[in-house]
Amino acid sequence: MPVLELVAPAKVNLGLRITGRRPDGYHTLDSLFAPLDLGDRVRVELGTCAPGDASGSRIALAVRGLGADALPADASNLAARAAHAFLRAAGMRAELAIDLEKRVPSGAGLGGGSSDAAAVLRALDRLVPGAVAPAALPDIALSLGADVPFFLRPQPARVRGIGERIDPARGLGGLPLALANPGISLSTADVYAAWDERAAALTPPGPRPTMPPAHGPEIAAETLSRLFVGGEFVGSDDDRARVRAVLVNDLLAPAASLCPSIARLLEQLESLGALAVGMSGSGATVFGVFESRGRAEAAVARGTFPPPVWARAVITLASA
């Protein structure tokens, strides 16, 4: 039977701005996504396959690894939902076996579940070539979640709207980071709800400071690609402040209000020598940007990260 195994890479948000809210309640964003050399393993085995009603398909899902006990291994899992969505779009009935080895924490802002779903879509697209038109795959992905389209072709990119506008960003491979997660899963919906409450309580903002527009993802991509060459920081002392300026995440304050451990981990990464710190997605994973991978690895080794806190040195990938 045809089998395909893929890596489903995690991602980090190198800055995230909320740009609005649609009438349907979805928030629009502007963010810089980068895949990491950390990922789940997704194995898809295709059994019988024939034209027909996809509702008659049989999908067996096995989940193991990091946090597997807390994840559903049924049709509600995003990986299984991705398989069903693909088969519906293809007008096929099939028997599938999906084996999911988790290495990325769930509910961590690293896109693990979304990447798993995209890996299933990519695997089925290769196992049953032409069953779904290439132009239809992004729509299927977006129906599953805002981050899923990015993972169809994981490479550094500026992502806007509700995840449907993806523009590749060059020169961002090899960025050395230390990730830290408090061992607490944060609900994306809860973090956005906290953001809405904070935004509603604020008075209309006054004029912005007269400083360069250093907080947008486009500026972040240019700044980071210029200051890191071959995975090492090549900037001056003044450039350190520029790195800090570009890692703005609008969801940090509401996430930290729900999970105070976030602030403590950010402080620890700074004390361990990070050039700058930030939070990925809606949390709860935070990260520090270091001058080299060696320094990121040394920081993780020196830091105090007792279970259930999870920490790891990683680099961003030019493509995955």
mmCIF file of C-alpha atoms in Angstrom:
data_model
loop_
_atom_site.group_PDB
_atom_site.id
_atom_site.type_symbol
_atom_site.label_atom_id
_atom_site.label_comp_id
_atom_site.label_asym_id
_atom_site.label_seq_id
_atom_site.Cartn_x
_atom_site.Cartn_y
_atom_site.Cartn_z
ATOM 1 C CA MET A 1 0.000 0.000 0.000
ATOM 2 C CA PRO A 2 1.322 3.515 -0.807
ATOM 3 C CA VAL A 3 2.945 5.154 2.227
ATOM 4 C CA LEU A 4 4.415 8.604 2.678
ATOM 5 C CA GLU A 5 6.085 10.119 5.741
ATOM 6 C CA LEU A 6 6.577 13.861 6.070
ATOM 7 C CA VAL A 7 7.917 16.295 8.641
ATOM 8 C CA ALA A 8 5.314 18.793 9.826
ATOM 9 C CA PRO A 9 7.482 21.739 10.950
ATOM 10 C CA ALA A 10 6.553 24.089 13.754
ATOM 11 C CA LYS A 11 6.589 27.826 13.093
ATOM 12 C CA VAL A 12 7.378 30.964 15.011
ATOM 13 C CA ASN A 13 5.774 34.382 14.588
ATOM 14 C CA LEU A 14 8.490 37.028 14.345
ATOM 15 C CA GLY A 15 6.015 39.751 15.202
ATOM 16 C CA LEU A 16 2.221 39.804 14.928
ATOM 17 C CA ARG A 17 -0.089 42.797 14.548
ATOM 18 C CA ILE A 18 -3.881 42.699 14.705
ATOM 19 C CA THR A 19 -5.159 44.786 11.818
ATOM 20 C CA GLY A 20 -8.929 44.481 12.219
ATOM 21 C CA ARG A 21 -11.937 42.296 12.853
ATOM 22 C CA ARG A 22 -14.326 41.063 10.180
ATOM 23 C CA PRO A 23 -18.118 41.008 10.536
ATOM 24 C CA ASP A 24 -17.954 37.216 10.960
ATOM 25 C CA GLY A 25 -15.806 37.692 14.068
ATOM 26 C CA TYR A 26 -12.482 36.605 12.570
ATOM 27 C CA HIS A 27 -9.527 38.864 13.326
ATOM 28 C CA THR A 28 -7.239 39.941 10.509
ATOM 29 C CA LEU A 29 -3.522 40.019 11.129
ATOM 30 C CA ASP A 30 -0.173 40.930 9.653
ATOM 31 C CA SER A 31 2.598 38.604 10.773
ATOM 32 C CA LEU A 32 5.973 37.205 9.811
ATOM 33 C CA PHE A 33 5.957 33.392 9.908
ATOM 34 C CA ALA A 34 9.083 31.225 9.821
ATOM 35 C CA PRO A 35 9.251 27.407 9.918
ATOM 36 C CA LEU A 36 11.569 25.734 12.439
ATOM 37 C CA ASP A 37 13.863 22.733 12.498
ATOM 38 C CA LEU A 38 11.444 21.215 14.979
ATOM 39 C CA GLY A 39 8.473 19.256 13.743
ATOM 40 C CA ASP A 40 6.054 16.393 14.136
ATOM 41 C CA ARG A 41 6.317 13.254 12.023
ATOM 42 C CA VAL A 42 3.254 12.420 9.939
ATOM 43 C CA ARG A 43 2.942 9.041 8.201
ATOM 44 C CA VAL A 44 0.035 8.484 5.818
ATOM 45 C CA GLU A 45 -0.757 5.020 4.457
ATOM 46 C CA LEU A 46 -3.327 4.782 1.701
ATOM 47 C CA GLY A 47 -5.335 1.575 1.428
ATOM 48 C CA THR A 48 -8.312 1.105 -0.857
ATOM 49 C CA CYS A 49 -9.244 4.149 -2.883
ATOM 50 C CA ALA A 50 -12.108 4.631 -5.319
ATOM 51 C CA PRO A 51 -14.533 7.293 -6.580
ATOM 52 C CA GLY A 52 -17.497 7.660 -4.273
ATOM 53 C CA ASP A 53 -19.000 9.334 -1.259
ATOM 54 C CA ALA A 54 -16.198 10.444 1.053
ATOM 55 C CA SER A 55 -18.442 9.937 4.082
ATOM 56 C CA GLY A 56 -17.899 6.214 3.630
ATOM 57 C CA SER A 57 -14.162 6.571 4.139
ATOM 58 C CA ARG A 58 -12.398 4.895 7.040
ATOM 59 C CA ILE A 59 -9.573 6.833 8.666
ATOM 60 C CA ALA A 60 -7.525 5.273 11.456
ATOM 61 C CA LEU A 61 -5.479 7.770 13.464
ATOM 62 C CA ALA A 62 -2.725 6.939 15.957
ATOM 63 C CA VAL A 63 -1.188 9.732 18.056
ATOM 64 C CA ARG A 64 1.957 9.276 20.122
ATOM 65 C CA GLY A 65 4.764 11.373 21.510
ATOM 66 C CA LEU A 66 4.732 14.719 23.309
ATOM 67 C CA GLY A 67 1.377 15.391 24.962
ATOM 68 C CA ALA A 68 -0.324 12.594 23.021
ATOM 69 C CA ASP A 69 -2.527 11.609 25.966
ATOM 70 C CA ALA A 70 -4.265 14.997 25.857
ATOM 71 C CA LEU A 71 -4.984 14.899 22.115
ATOM 72 C CA PRO A 72 -7.997 13.295 20.414
ATOM 73 C CA ALA A 73 -7.271 10.307 18.206
ATOM 74 C CA ASP A 74 -10.592 10.427 16.391
ATOM 75 C CA ALA A 75 -12.370 12.377 13.665
ATOM 76 C CA SER A 76 -12.118 15.606 15.673
ATOM 77 C CA ASN A 77 -8.320 15.691 15.343
ATOM 78 C CA LEU A 78 -7.279 18.290 12.770
ATOM 79 C CA ALA A 79 -5.168 15.740 10.890
ATOM 80 C CA ALA A 80 -8.197 13.465 10.441
ATOM 81 C CA ARG A 81 -10.363 16.439 9.482
ATOM 82 C CA ALA A 82 -7.809 17.346 6.813
ATOM 83 C CA ALA A 83 -8.009 13.849 5.352
ATOM 84 C CA HIS A 84 -11.817 13.960 5.257
ATOM 85 C CA ALA A 85 -11.745 17.417 3.632
ATOM 86 C CA PHE A 86 -9.332 16.229 0.942
ATOM 87 C CA LEU A 87 -11.408 13.141 0.149
ATOM 88 C CA ARG A 88 -14.626 15.187 -0.038
ATOM 89 C CA ALA A 89 -13.003 17.616 -2.476
ATOM 90 C CA ALA A 90 -11.674 14.707 -4.528
ATOM 91 C CA GLY A 91 -14.986 12.831 -4.545
ATOM 92 C CA MET A 92 -13.251 9.738 -3.240
ATOM 93 C CA ARG A 93 -13.887 7.006 -0.708
ATOM 94 C CA ALA A 94 -10.748 5.566 0.857
ATOM 95 C CA GLU A 95 -9.181 3.735 3.747
ATOM 96 C CA LEU A 96 -6.350 5.634 5.390
ATOM 97 C CA ALA A 97 -4.022 5.086 8.316
ATOM 98 C CA ILE A 98 -2.411 8.202 9.801
ATOM 99 C CA ASP A 99 0.381 7.884 12.346
ATOM 100 C CA LEU A 100 1.190 11.128 14.129
ATOM 101 C CA GLU A 101 4.324 11.430 16.256
ATOM 102 C CA LYS A 102 4.102 14.663 18.261
ATOM 103 C CA ARG A 103 7.280 16.617 18.945
ATOM 104 C CA VAL A 104 5.711 20.073 19.026
ATOM 105 C CA PRO A 105 3.719 21.116 22.126
ATOM 106 C CA SER A 106 -0.003 21.522 21.506
ATOM 107 C CA GLY A 107 -1.794 24.798 22.167
ATOM 108 C CA ALA A 108 1.603 26.502 22.180
ATOM 109 C CA GLY A 109 1.370 29.075 19.375
ATOM 110 C CA LEU A 110 3.783 27.018 17.253
ATOM 111 C CA GLY A 111 1.194 25.776 14.768
ATOM 112 C CA GLY A 112 1.707 22.075 15.481
ATOM 113 C CA GLY A 113 -1.858 20.961 14.763
ATOM 114 C CA SER A 114 -2.124 23.184 11.686
ATOM 115 C CA SER A 115 1.157 21.826 10.344
ATOM 116 C CA ASP A 116 -0.039 18.244 10.911
ATOM 117 C CA ALA A 117 -3.194 18.994 8.913
ATOM 118 C CA ALA A 118 -1.210 20.548 6.079
ATOM 119 C CA ALA A 119 1.169 17.570 6.052
ATOM 120 C CA VAL A 120 -1.805 15.240 5.590
ATOM 121 C CA LEU A 121 -3.023 17.385 2.681
ATOM 122 C CA ARG A 122 0.455 17.402 1.132
ATOM 123 C CA ALA A 123 0.808 13.654 1.562
ATOM 124 C CA LEU A 124 -2.557 12.866 -0.024
ATOM 125 C CA ASP A 125 -1.840 15.267 -2.870
ATOM 126 C CA ARG A 126 1.292 13.243 -3.617
ATOM 127 C CA LEU A 127 -0.283 9.829 -3.026
ATOM 128 C CA VAL A 128 -3.288 10.605 -5.241
ATOM 129 C CA PRO A 129 -1.856 13.133 -7.746
ATOM 130 C CA GLY A 130 -4.405 15.226 -9.577
ATOM 131 C CA ALA A 131 -7.319 14.190 -7.370
ATOM 132 C CA VAL A 132 -7.663 17.798 -6.187
ATOM 133 C CA ALA A 133 -6.736 20.778 -8.323
ATOM 134 C CA PRO A 134 -3.637 22.592 -6.974
ATOM 135 C CA ALA A 135 -5.577 25.854 -6.798
ATOM 136 C CA ALA A 136 -8.164 24.215 -4.516
ATOM 137 C CA LEU A 137 -5.715 23.059 -1.843
ATOM 138 C CA PRO A 138 -5.290 26.508 -0.206
ATOM 139 C CA ASP A 139 -9.069 26.832 0.119
ATOM 140 C CA ILE A 140 -9.292 23.399 1.744
ATOM 141 C CA ALA A 141 -6.448 24.382 4.063
ATOM 142 C CA LEU A 142 -8.066 27.691 5.042
ATOM 143 C CA SER A 143 -11.336 25.914 5.841
ATOM 144 C CA LEU A 144 -9.415 23.940 8.474
ATOM 145 C CA GLY A 145 -7.684 26.885 10.162
ATOM 146 C CA ALA A 146 -5.976 30.206 9.576
ATOM 147 C CA ASP A 147 -2.418 28.822 9.875
ATOM 148 C CA VAL A 148 -2.921 25.739 7.695
ATOM 149 C CA PRO A 149 -2.382 27.426 4.274
ATOM 150 C CA PHE A 150 1.095 28.608 5.334
ATOM 151 C CA PHE A 151 2.156 25.027 6.025
ATOM 152 C CA LEU A 152 1.259 23.808 2.542
ATOM 153 C CA ARG A 153 4.581 25.332 1.490
ATOM 154 C CA PRO A 154 6.433 26.124 4.705
ATOM 155 C CA GLN A 155 8.956 28.890 4.139
ATOM 156 C CA PRO A 156 9.428 32.315 5.764
ATOM 157 C CA ALA A 157 6.529 34.495 4.699
ATOM 158 C CA ARG A 158 4.510 37.562 5.520
ATOM 159 C CA VAL A 159 1.004 36.324 6.287
ATOM 160 C CA ARG A 160 -1.983 38.663 6.241
ATOM 161 C CA GLY A 161 -5.761 38.682 6.352
ATOM 162 C CA ILE A 162 -7.050 35.560 8.088
ATOM 163 C CA GLY A 163 -4.112 33.557 6.763
ATOM 164 C CA GLU A 164 -4.967 33.553 3.072
ATOM 165 C CA ARG A 165 -2.469 36.220 1.908
ATOM 166 C CA ILE A 166 0.998 34.695 1.917
ATOM 167 C CA ASP A 167 4.062 36.451 0.493
ATOM 168 C CA PRO A 168 7.448 34.687 0.773
ATOM 169 C CA ALA A 169 10.190 36.515 2.681
ATOM 170 C CA ARG A 170 13.833 35.920 1.780
ATOM 171 C CA GLY A 171 16.941 35.706 3.932
ATOM 172 C CA LEU A 172 15.380 34.428 7.149
ATOM 173 C CA GLY A 173 16.844 30.927 7.323
ATOM 174 C CA GLY A 174 19.196 30.071 10.163
ATOM 175 C CA LEU A 175 17.905 32.571 12.729
ATOM 176 C CA PRO A 176 19.028 31.172 16.130
ATOM 177 C CA LEU A 177 16.285 30.997 18.750
ATOM 178 C CA ALA A 178 15.622 29.487 22.153
ATOM 179 C CA LEU A 179 12.010 28.453 22.674
ATOM 180 C CA ALA A 180 10.414 28.174 26.101
ATOM 181 C CA ASN A 181 6.928 26.952 26.866
ATOM 182 C CA PRO A 182 5.405 27.027 30.373
ATOM 183 C CA GLY A 183 3.701 23.664 29.904
ATOM 184 C CA ILE A 184 0.310 25.330 29.763
ATOM 185 C CA SER A 185 -1.928 25.232 26.684
ATOM 186 C CA LEU A 186 -3.610 28.503 25.814
ATOM 187 C CA SER A 187 -6.840 28.603 23.856
ATOM 188 C CA THR A 188 -6.467 30.833 20.818
ATOM 189 C CA ALA A 189 -10.103 31.867 21.183
ATOM 190 C CA ASP A 190 -9.532 32.874 24.820
ATOM 191 C CA VAL A 191 -6.494 34.991 23.930
ATOM 192 C CA TYR A 192 -8.351 36.811 21.155
ATOM 193 C CA ALA A 193 -11.308 37.362 23.494
ATOM 194 C CA ALA A 194 -8.911 38.907 26.025
ATOM 195 C CA TRP A 195 -7.496 41.086 23.244
ATOM 196 C CA ASP A 196 -11.004 42.269 22.354
ATOM 197 C CA GLU A 197 -11.750 43.130 25.983
ATOM 198 C CA ARG A 198 -8.532 45.129 26.312
ATOM 199 C CA ALA A 199 -9.098 46.929 23.020
ATOM 200 C CA ALA A 200 -12.652 47.869 24.016
ATOM 201 C CA ALA A 201 -11.406 49.305 27.307
ATOM 202 C CA LEU A 202 -8.798 51.545 25.708
ATOM 203 C CA THR A 203 -9.417 55.185 24.904
ATOM 204 C CA PRO A 204 -8.730 56.209 21.301
ATOM 205 C CA PRO A 205 -4.950 56.368 20.874
ATOM 206 C CA GLY A 206 -3.191 59.647 20.350
ATOM 207 C CA PRO A 207 -0.634 60.362 17.631
ATOM 208 C CA ARG A 208 2.059 57.740 17.271
ATOM 209 C CA PRO A 209 5.643 58.648 18.230
ATOM 210 C CA THR A 210 7.728 60.088 15.418
ATOM 211 C CA MET A 211 9.939 57.035 15.018
ATOM 212 C CA PRO A 212 10.598 54.776 11.999
ATOM 213 C CA PRO A 213 7.789 52.283 11.281
ATOM 214 C CA ALA A 214 9.816 49.451 12.820
ATOM 215 C CA HIS A 215 6.937 47.322 14.017
ATOM 216 C CA GLY A 216 5.523 45.863 10.817
ATOM 217 C CA PRO A 217 6.367 42.371 9.524
ATOM 218 C CA GLU A 218 7.786 43.816 6.298
ATOM 219 C CA ILE A 219 10.294 45.831 8.327
ATOM 220 C CA ALA A 220 10.957 42.813 10.538
ATOM 221 C CA ALA A 221 11.868 40.677 7.532
ATOM 222 C CA GLU A 222 14.259 43.303 6.173
ATOM 223 C CA THR A 223 15.854 43.955 9.562
ATOM 224 C CA LEU A 224 16.415 40.331 10.555
ATOM 225 C CA SER A 225 17.679 39.235 7.137
ATOM 226 C CA ARG A 226 20.201 42.096 7.153
ATOM 227 C CA LEU A 227 21.476 41.608 10.700
ATOM 228 C CA PHE A 228 21.845 37.805 10.648
ATOM 229 C CA VAL A 229 24.191 36.270 8.092
ATOM 230 C CA GLY A 230 24.930 32.566 8.049
ATOM 231 C CA GLY A 231 22.963 32.141 11.257
ATOM 232 C CA GLU A 232 24.998 34.682 13.228
ATOM 233 C CA PHE A 233 24.350 38.254 14.338
ATOM 234 C CA VAL A 234 26.534 40.727 12.420
ATOM 235 C CA GLY A 235 25.038 43.987 13.658
ATOM 236 C CA SER A 236 26.271 46.669 16.023
ATOM 237 C CA ASP A 237 25.122 47.524 19.536
ATOM 238 C CA ASP A 238 22.626 49.964 18.031
ATOM 239 C CA ASP A 239 21.211 47.144 15.907
ATOM 240 C CA ARG A 240 20.282 45.182 19.020
ATOM 241 C CA ALA A 241 17.573 47.739 19.708
ATOM 242 C CA ARG A 242 16.345 47.350 16.141
ATOM 243 C CA VAL A 243 15.920 43.596 16.635
ATOM 244 C CA ARG A 244 13.916 44.240 19.803
ATOM 245 C CA ALA A 245 11.729 46.778 18.016
ATOM 246 C CA VAL A 246 10.552 44.437 15.270
ATOM 247 C CA LEU A 247 9.312 41.586 17.482
ATOM 248 C CA VAL A 248 6.047 43.226 18.545
ATOM 249 C CA ASN A 249 3.160 40.814 19.151
ATOM 250 C CA ASP A 250 -0.186 42.459 19.898
ATOM 251 C CA LEU A 251 -1.384 39.277 21.624
ATOM 252 C CA LEU A 252 1.422 39.219 24.200
ATOM 253 C CA ALA A 253 -0.324 41.321 26.847
ATOM 254 C CA PRO A 254 -3.652 39.438 26.731
ATOM 255 C CA ALA A 255 -1.858 36.077 26.666
ATOM 256 C CA ALA A 256 0.311 37.054 29.649
ATOM 257 C CA SER A 257 -2.791 38.121 31.558
ATOM 258 C CA LEU A 258 -4.125 34.576 31.137
ATOM 259 C CA CYS A 259 -0.753 32.900 31.738
ATOM 260 C CA PRO A 260 1.597 34.912 34.001
ATOM 261 C CA SER A 261 4.364 32.344 33.400
ATOM 262 C CA ILE A 262 4.866 33.956 29.993
ATOM 263 C CA ALA A 263 6.336 37.115 31.525
ATOM 264 C CA ARG A 264 8.636 35.102 33.775
ATOM 265 C CA LEU A 265 9.989 33.064 30.864
ATOM 266 C CA LEU A 266 10.599 36.224 28.821
ATOM 267 C CA GLU A 267 12.596 37.681 31.698
ATOM 268 C CA GLN A 268 14.610 34.483 32.024
ATOM 269 C CA LEU A 269 15.505 34.438 28.322
ATOM 270 C CA GLU A 270 16.642 38.047 28.560
ATOM 271 C CA SER A 271 18.787 37.223 31.587
ATOM 272 C CA LEU A 272 20.339 34.357 29.609
ATOM 273 C CA GLY A 273 21.610 36.763 26.974
ATOM 274 C CA ALA A 274 18.874 36.985 24.330
ATOM 275 C CA LEU A 275 19.245 39.929 21.953
ATOM 276 C CA ALA A 276 15.470 40.235 21.951
ATOM 277 C CA VAL A 277 12.475 38.229 23.123
ATOM 278 C CA GLY A 278 8.967 37.700 21.829
ATOM 279 C CA MET A 279 5.956 35.422 21.848
ATOM 280 C CA SER A 280 4.847 33.144 19.032
ATOM 281 C CA GLY A 281 1.255 33.380 17.835
ATOM 282 C CA SER A 282 -1.272 33.462 20.653
ATOM 283 C CA GLY A 283 1.171 31.802 23.079
ATOM 284 C CA ALA A 284 2.097 30.375 25.369
ATOM 285 C CA THR A 285 5.507 29.684 23.759
ATOM 286 C CA VAL A 286 8.006 32.525 23.975
ATOM 287 C CA PHE A 287 11.377 32.800 22.304
ATOM 288 C CA GLY A 288 14.679 34.579 22.550
ATOM 289 C CA VAL A 289 16.766 35.603 19.552
ATOM 290 C CA PHE A 290 20.459 34.865 20.160
ATOM 291 C CA GLU A 291 23.653 35.864 18.398
ATOM 292 C CA SER A 292 24.351 32.290 17.294
ATOM 293 C CA ARG A 293 22.927 28.807 17.622
ATOM 294 C CA GLY A 294 25.714 27.947 20.031
ATOM 295 C CA ARG A 295 24.639 30.746 22.354
ATOM 296 C CA ALA A 296 21.001 29.673 22.107
ATOM 297 C CA GLU A 297 21.952 26.092 22.999
ATOM 298 C CA ALA A 298 24.109 27.324 25.911
ATOM 299 C CA ALA A 299 21.235 29.442 27.212
ATOM 300 C CA VAL A 300 18.878 26.456 27.217
ATOM 301 C CA ALA A 301 21.524 24.386 29.024
ATOM 302 C CA ARG A 302 22.084 27.092 31.671
ATOM 303 C CA GLY A 303 18.451 28.023 32.167
ATOM 304 C CA THR A 304 16.107 26.716 34.819
ATOM 305 C CA PHE A 305 13.225 24.989 33.060
ATOM 306 C CA PRO A 306 11.709 22.447 35.454
ATOM 307 C CA PRO A 307 8.858 20.286 34.103
ATOM 308 C CA PRO A 308 6.310 20.965 32.803
ATOM 309 C CA VAL A 309 8.301 23.887 31.340
ATOM 310 C CA TRP A 310 9.718 22.920 27.958
ATOM 311 C CA ALA A 311 12.736 24.603 26.321
ATOM 312 C CA ARG A 312 14.711 23.967 23.162
ATOM 313 C CA ALA A 313 17.229 25.694 20.881
ATOM 314 C CA VAL A 314 16.092 25.858 17.244
ATOM 315 C CA ILE A 315 16.801 27.669 14.012
ATOM 316 C CA THR A 316 14.439 29.002 11.396
ATOM 317 C CA LEU A 317 14.409 27.254 8.016
ATOM 318 C CA ALA A 318 14.601 28.833 4.580
ATOM 319 C CA SER A 319 12.167 26.117 3.493
ATOM 320 C CA ALA A 320 10.866 22.874 4.947
#
